[in-house]
Amino acid sequence: MTTRTIRARDRPVFGVDVQSGDVRGDDPSYALVILDPVDDEDPDAADVDFDGPVARVTRDVVSFRKLCRLIDDREPLYVATDNAYELAADKGELVEFLRSLPDGTRLVQVTGAERPEPLSRVASRHGIPYGKDPMEEAEAAARLAAANVGHEVTAFTDETQVKVSRGRSTGKGGWSQDRYTRRIHGNVRKRTRQVQSKLKETNLEFDREVTEKYGGYANAVFTVEARPEEIPVSNSRAGDVRVEVERERRDGIEYEPLVQRRDRVIVGIDPGTTTAAAVVGLDGTVHALYSSRTADTADVTEWIIEQGRPIIVAADVVPMPETVEKFRRSFDAAGWRPTTDLPVDEKLHRTRKASYANDHERDALAAALYAYDDHADQFDRIAAKTPPRLDREAVIAGVVAGDSSVEAVIADLSEDDGSGGGEGDADADESDPTEPERTEEEETIRRLRERVDRLESHAESLEDDLAERDERVEELEAELEEAKREERIEARTRRAVSRLERETDRLERERDEARERVEELERKVETLKELWRLDHSNFGDVAEGRGLASVKVVEQFTLDALEAADEAYGLVSGDVVYLRDASGAGRRTAERLAETEPRAVIRDGNLSEVADQVLFDHDVPVVPADSVPVREVDELAVAEEAALDAALDDWEKRAERRRTAEKQEHLDQIISEHRAGRTLPETEE
């Protein structure tokens, strides 16, 4: 660790190891080491330099309860251990321990993920002092976590639920129940809007679900794309409203590295005015795409470094462009190019499952994917020969980019892994003491050679800049020509638009004239209708002698509709009434219709049982509209006399059967009651 690393921490780091007992027992004790960062205002800061101590170290032996209390009080950045299950007996207890940690405190297992390494090996690899005493192991774990070594143990996602709900029950009732409930729901809605405003101010992405109730909200749930410590809202309860902040639970326990390792990748590059790059993993997965018209070589190189360590740099044309070759040399990677230039249709087919922004990204991605296809079998063979303890990607990189055999690479990696110790890495940067001292002339020659190399590199860079500027000039000339062509097209378009606007004005004038003519004709038709109604005011006169029966239309089977029809054309005995909507009528409405003694009622829809019984008791025939088609002309309506007579005959038959059934039912009731020894109320004297 360095002073710079520790100074970047604004909170302490805890290292924990079991001192005695067992977490599955009654009372385990823990060795606790606390690394407190030293800043410039600290009294111990004067004793800190790059070669001296970098943190104030506190050591103690504590119980589990005291450990949890210290974590709550100090809110450390990391709680580091070599095994997370030293703090919990099983997965359920581990989840509860993770839930109890303060916001921003992370549990770190410094020895790896599901298959941890020995702590001694990890400490040795990173140059951290190690001893077998529990206190020394706790200190090693703390220092490793402070150096961002290890995996975060997490049972929660990076999504957090913020729930705003009622802080008290609305009760069972009372004189002021409605006002009380409305006040609570109104306060929940007010607090919801405050929380939403705070989330928007911090530019956090979130989804909101609201349950609306009388007077406001019963609750609101925000799903926020952030950890609790990043959200400007905390658990609270005040009066009518309660706010709860809780992270989303994962399906199980997961281990996430504190620092993402840079995997080996395949890079496809399409140079030119617009430079594009595509990164593909050794399993053929597309990781990222990039394109820019303004970025230079350094920007593209920096982006590739962020994505991973290239072992193959690919192009889609033959021969490999000089720009791509420069990238290949800078990464010391293997090169790949097709035997012939890749056709556009093949590139489209190979990249059909990926999404890209432009043709340049497509070409770069096609080059990377074809390079992967060409090496996929080789990757599988290397993976089959690689021992489980070695990094498969490191072996593939040594074989493909280093042009070595699988056995040689495995032997080299095995030697490096067996040598251990972090001191050798530090010594590698120092000069070899057995090397003879250079003379002044040799030193001058070395400096001159370095200067020549720098000048040659600068000259190549200038030549590349010149070539890029030439390409830029050609591109600008092409853009100018395109702009002139677009201007000519725009001029033709303007002329066509002017012509179409004149045509539109003419058609609109014709349309307005036609509308005026239609309105005039409609007024004449209305006048003719009024005159016709005066001549045919009696509905019966219209249908007389034509085999038709006049029908009076009632829009709905309600008292208001019956009154409106009676006022409009009168409802008298012997009328044929057409109910356009027969549903929903009650006894009173049915009796009002029966009072007019209609000849027949044509219904559209189903009558209620009450209305049907009332009309049946008054011997009013009710027939469906399907059996008697009604033809309407404005307020006039007629039906064929023959169809009406047939429907009435059918109703008479059904009515007779219904009367017989009712009599039979009544007779059965009398017999049943007589047998039961009871007397009907109607027959009592």
mmCIF file of C-alpha atoms in Angstrom, residues 331-516:
data_model
loop_
_atom_site.group_PDB
_atom_site.id
_atom_site.type_symbol
_atom_site.label_atom_id
_atom_site.label_comp_id
_atom_site.label_asym_id
_atom_site.label_seq_id
_atom_site.Cartn_x
_atom_site.Cartn_y
_atom_site.Cartn_z
ATOM 1 C CA PHE A 331 -0.207 -3.737 -27.932
ATOM 2 C CA ASP A 332 2.341 -6.390 -28.918
ATOM 3 C CA ALA A 333 -0.591 -8.451 -30.213
ATOM 4 C CA ALA A 334 -1.026 -10.924 -33.039
ATOM 5 C CA GLY A 335 -2.475 -9.627 -36.292
ATOM 6 C CA TRP A 336 -5.332 -11.021 -38.365
ATOM 7 C CA ARG A 337 -6.539 -10.155 -41.840
ATOM 8 C CA PRO A 338 -8.711 -12.023 -44.343
ATOM 9 C CA THR A 339 -7.327 -13.639 -47.484
ATOM 10 C CA THR A 340 -9.353 -11.139 -49.520
ATOM 11 C CA ASP A 341 -11.325 -8.020 -48.624
ATOM 12 C CA LEU A 342 -14.487 -8.992 -46.733
ATOM 13 C CA PRO A 343 -17.598 -8.422 -48.925
ATOM 14 C CA VAL A 344 -20.317 -6.178 -47.521
ATOM 15 C CA ASP A 345 -22.984 -8.910 -47.623
ATOM 16 C CA GLU A 346 -20.793 -11.261 -45.564
ATOM 17 C CA LYS A 347 -20.108 -8.517 -43.016
ATOM 18 C CA LEU A 348 -23.822 -7.786 -42.772
ATOM 19 C CA HIS A 349 -24.569 -11.467 -42.204
ATOM 20 C CA ARG A 350 -21.853 -11.954 -39.572
ATOM 21 C CA THR A 351 -22.913 -8.863 -37.572
ATOM 22 C CA ARG A 352 -26.677 -9.371 -37.958
ATOM 23 C CA LYS A 353 -27.196 -10.129 -34.239
ATOM 24 C CA ALA A 354 -25.289 -7.054 -33.019
ATOM 25 C CA SER A 355 -26.376 -3.424 -32.962
ATOM 26 C CA TYR A 356 -24.013 -0.780 -34.335
ATOM 27 C CA ALA A 357 -24.259 2.931 -35.043
ATOM 28 C CA ASN A 358 -22.701 3.124 -38.503
ATOM 29 C CA ASP A 359 -20.928 1.190 -41.257
ATOM 30 C CA HIS A 360 -17.498 1.835 -39.716
ATOM 31 C CA GLU A 361 -18.456 0.096 -36.477
ATOM 32 C CA ARG A 362 -19.940 -2.735 -38.539
ATOM 33 C CA ASP A 363 -16.667 -3.223 -40.441
ATOM 34 C CA ALA A 364 -14.579 -3.194 -37.247
ATOM 35 C CA LEU A 365 -16.935 -5.662 -35.579
ATOM 36 C CA ALA A 366 -16.910 -7.964 -38.597
ATOM 37 C CA ALA A 367 -13.097 -8.035 -38.533
ATOM 38 C CA ALA A 368 -13.051 -8.939 -34.823
ATOM 39 C CA LEU A 369 -15.718 -11.637 -35.198
ATOM 40 C CA TYR A 370 -14.030 -13.240 -38.205
ATOM 41 C CA ALA A 371 -10.747 -13.232 -36.273
ATOM 42 C CA TYR A 372 -12.513 -15.015 -33.419
ATOM 43 C CA ASP A 373 -14.019 -17.570 -35.847
ATOM 44 C CA ASP A 374 -10.540 -18.248 -37.230
ATOM 45 C CA HIS A 375 -9.061 -18.865 -33.729
ATOM 46 C CA ALA A 376 -12.034 -20.450 -31.905
ATOM 47 C CA ASP A 377 -10.795 -24.039 -32.361
ATOM 48 C CA GLN A 378 -7.326 -23.030 -31.233
ATOM 49 C CA PHE A 379 -8.773 -21.405 -28.089
ATOM 50 C CA ASP A 380 -10.644 -24.624 -27.272
ATOM 51 C CA ARG A 381 -7.524 -26.750 -27.703
ATOM 52 C CA ILE A 382 -5.493 -24.447 -25.464
ATOM 53 C CA ALA A 383 -8.231 -24.410 -22.810
ATOM 54 C CA ALA A 384 -8.339 -28.211 -22.804
ATOM 55 C CA LYS A 385 -4.599 -28.374 -22.101
ATOM 56 C CA THR A 386 -4.572 -25.638 -19.436
ATOM 57 C CA PRO A 387 -4.462 -26.857 -15.797
ATOM 58 C CA PRO A 388 -7.353 -25.550 -13.615
ATOM 59 C CA ARG A 389 -4.982 -23.593 -11.351
ATOM 60 C CA LEU A 390 -3.751 -21.403 -14.239
ATOM 61 C CA ASP A 391 -5.515 -18.516 -15.943
ATOM 62 C CA ARG A 392 -6.841 -19.837 -19.249
ATOM 63 C CA GLU A 393 -6.787 -16.388 -20.890
ATOM 64 C CA ALA A 394 -3.169 -15.852 -19.863
ATOM 65 C CA VAL A 395 -2.185 -19.127 -21.539
ATOM 66 C CA ILE A 396 -4.124 -18.212 -24.711
ATOM 67 C CA ALA A 397 -2.446 -14.794 -24.782
ATOM 68 C CA GLY A 398 1.004 -16.386 -24.429
ATOM 69 C CA VAL A 399 0.361 -18.833 -27.267
ATOM 70 C CA VAL A 400 -1.406 -16.508 -29.724
ATOM 71 C CA ALA A 401 0.326 -13.180 -29.100
ATOM 72 C CA GLY A 402 3.628 -14.590 -27.838
ATOM 73 C CA ASP A 403 3.927 -17.169 -30.617
ATOM 74 C CA SER A 404 4.908 -19.880 -28.109
ATOM 75 C CA SER A 405 3.773 -23.448 -27.567
ATOM 76 C CA VAL A 406 1.124 -24.289 -25.000
ATOM 77 C CA GLU A 407 3.595 -26.342 -22.969
ATOM 78 C CA ALA A 408 6.152 -23.525 -22.856
ATOM 79 C CA VAL A 409 3.592 -20.955 -21.732
ATOM 80 C CA ILE A 410 2.215 -23.289 -19.047
ATOM 81 C CA ALA A 411 5.749 -23.944 -17.786
ATOM 82 C CA ASP A 412 6.531 -20.202 -17.613
ATOM 83 C CA LEU A 413 3.296 -19.398 -15.779
ATOM 84 C CA SER A 414 3.823 -22.290 -13.380
ATOM 85 C CA GLU A 415 7.305 -21.000 -12.529
ATOM 86 C CA ASP A 416 5.957 -17.475 -11.966
ATOM 87 C CA ASP A 417 3.180 -18.803 -9.722
ATOM 88 C CA GLY A 418 5.576 -20.986 -7.739
ATOM 89 C CA SER A 419 8.140 -18.270 -7.149
ATOM 90 C CA GLY A 420 5.607 -16.316 -4.998
ATOM 91 C CA GLY A 421 6.716 -13.296 -3.015
ATOM 92 C CA GLY A 422 6.093 -9.719 -3.920
ATOM 93 C CA GLU A 423 9.674 -8.610 -3.317
ATOM 94 C CA GLY A 424 10.862 -9.993 -6.635
ATOM 95 C CA ASP A 425 8.586 -7.606 -8.471
ATOM 96 C CA ALA A 426 10.092 -4.696 -6.642
ATOM 97 C CA ASP A 427 13.616 -5.853 -7.445
ATOM 98 C CA ALA A 428 12.793 -6.271 -11.127
ATOM 99 C CA ASP A 429 12.690 -2.532 -11.578
ATOM 100 C CA GLU A 430 16.164 -2.091 -10.140
ATOM 101 C CA SER A 431 19.299 -2.347 -12.257
ATOM 102 C CA ASP A 432 21.350 -5.540 -12.275
ATOM 103 C CA PRO A 433 24.378 -5.029 -9.980
ATOM 104 C CA THR A 434 26.452 -7.438 -12.088
ATOM 105 C CA GLU A 435 26.054 -5.318 -15.215
ATOM 106 C CA PRO A 436 29.306 -3.362 -15.980
ATOM 107 C CA GLU A 437 29.235 0.405 -15.764
ATOM 108 C CA ARG A 438 28.832 2.240 -19.059
ATOM 109 C CA THR A 439 31.531 4.618 -20.277
ATOM 110 C CA GLU A 440 30.715 8.230 -21.065
ATOM 111 C CA GLU A 441 30.802 7.539 -24.806
ATOM 112 C CA GLU A 442 28.488 4.542 -24.447
ATOM 113 C CA GLU A 443 26.098 6.616 -22.377
ATOM 114 C CA THR A 444 26.165 9.357 -25.054
ATOM 115 C CA ILE A 445 25.474 6.798 -27.766
ATOM 116 C CA ARG A 446 22.569 5.408 -25.744
ATOM 117 C CA ARG A 447 21.049 8.879 -25.312
ATOM 118 C CA LEU A 448 21.485 9.680 -28.998
ATOM 119 C CA ARG A 449 19.873 6.446 -30.014
ATOM 120 C CA GLU A 450 16.931 7.159 -27.759
ATOM 121 C CA ARG A 451 16.679 10.621 -29.266
ATOM 122 C CA VAL A 452 16.754 9.187 -32.801
ATOM 123 C CA ASP A 453 13.988 6.761 -31.855
ATOM 124 C CA ARG A 454 11.899 9.600 -30.489
ATOM 125 C CA LEU A 455 12.486 11.745 -33.598
ATOM 126 C CA GLU A 456 11.633 8.855 -35.916
ATOM 127 C CA SER A 457 8.476 8.211 -33.952
ATOM 128 C CA HIS A 458 7.640 11.936 -34.139
ATOM 129 C CA ALA A 459 8.271 11.942 -37.898
ATOM 130 C CA GLU A 460 5.955 8.983 -38.357
ATOM 131 C CA SER A 461 3.349 10.771 -36.289
ATOM 132 C CA LEU A 462 3.669 13.913 -38.455
ATOM 133 C CA GLU A 463 3.361 11.831 -41.617
ATOM 134 C CA ASP A 464 0.239 10.236 -40.212
ATOM 135 C CA ASP A 465 -1.151 13.691 -39.373
ATOM 136 C CA LEU A 466 -0.416 14.856 -42.912
ATOM 137 C CA ALA A 467 -2.160 11.852 -44.392
ATOM 138 C CA GLU A 468 -5.133 12.439 -42.128
ATOM 139 C CA ARG A 469 -5.300 16.103 -43.199
ATOM 140 C CA ASP A 470 -5.231 15.067 -46.863
ATOM 141 C CA GLU A 471 -8.079 12.702 -46.165
ATOM 142 C CA ARG A 472 -9.877 15.503 -44.354
ATOM 143 C CA VAL A 473 -9.474 17.820 -47.365
ATOM 144 C CA GLU A 474 -10.894 15.144 -49.648
ATOM 145 C CA GLU A 475 -13.743 14.605 -47.246
ATOM 146 C CA LEU A 476 -14.529 18.336 -47.086
ATOM 147 C CA GLU A 477 -14.485 18.571 -50.888
ATOM 148 C CA ALA A 478 -16.879 15.645 -51.051
ATOM 149 C CA GLU A 479 -19.097 17.347 -48.456
ATOM 150 C CA LEU A 480 -19.038 20.583 -50.475
ATOM 151 C CA GLU A 481 -20.109 18.742 -53.604
ATOM 152 C CA GLU A 482 -22.835 17.008 -51.622
ATOM 153 C CA ALA A 483 -23.990 20.366 -50.215
ATOM 154 C CA LYS A 484 -24.232 21.810 -53.744
ATOM 155 C CA ARG A 485 -26.241 18.796 -54.867
ATOM 156 C CA GLU A 486 -28.558 19.131 -51.874
ATOM 157 C CA GLU A 487 -29.003 22.855 -52.623
ATOM 158 C CA ARG A 488 -30.090 22.028 -56.199
ATOM 159 C CA ILE A 489 -32.510 19.426 -54.860
ATOM 160 C CA GLU A 490 -33.829 21.930 -52.323
ATOM 161 C CA ALA A 491 -34.420 24.536 -55.078
ATOM 162 C CA ARG A 492 -36.388 22.007 -57.125
ATOM 163 C CA THR A 493 -38.287 21.056 -53.989
ATOM 164 C CA ARG A 494 -39.186 24.703 -53.290
ATOM 165 C CA ARG A 495 -40.562 25.102 -56.815
ATOM 166 C CA ALA A 496 -42.589 21.904 -56.444
ATOM 167 C CA VAL A 497 -43.888 23.060 -53.069
ATOM 168 C CA SER A 498 -44.993 26.407 -54.509
ATOM 169 C CA ARG A 499 -46.846 24.630 -57.301
ATOM 170 C CA LEU A 500 -48.518 22.270 -54.835
ATOM 171 C CA GLU A 501 -49.490 25.159 -52.546
ATOM 172 C CA ARG A 502 -51.247 26.892 -55.463
ATOM 173 C CA GLU A 503 -53.049 23.641 -56.269
ATOM 174 C CA THR A 504 -53.994 23.257 -52.599
ATOM 175 C CA ASP A 505 -55.462 26.775 -52.497
ATOM 176 C CA ARG A 506 -57.565 26.012 -55.585
ATOM 177 C CA LEU A 507 -58.851 22.729 -54.126
ATOM 178 C CA GLU A 508 -59.665 24.419 -50.806
ATOM 179 C CA ARG A 509 -61.724 27.048 -52.617
ATOM 180 C CA GLU A 510 -63.611 24.317 -54.474
ATOM 181 C CA ARG A 511 -64.125 22.457 -51.182
ATOM 182 C CA ASP A 512 -65.565 25.562 -49.486
ATOM 183 C CA GLU A 513 -67.923 26.152 -52.415
ATOM 184 C CA ALA A 514 -69.044 22.502 -52.268
ATOM 185 C CA ARG A 515 -69.678 22.769 -48.524
ATOM 186 C CA GLU A 516 -71.795 25.867 -49.008
#
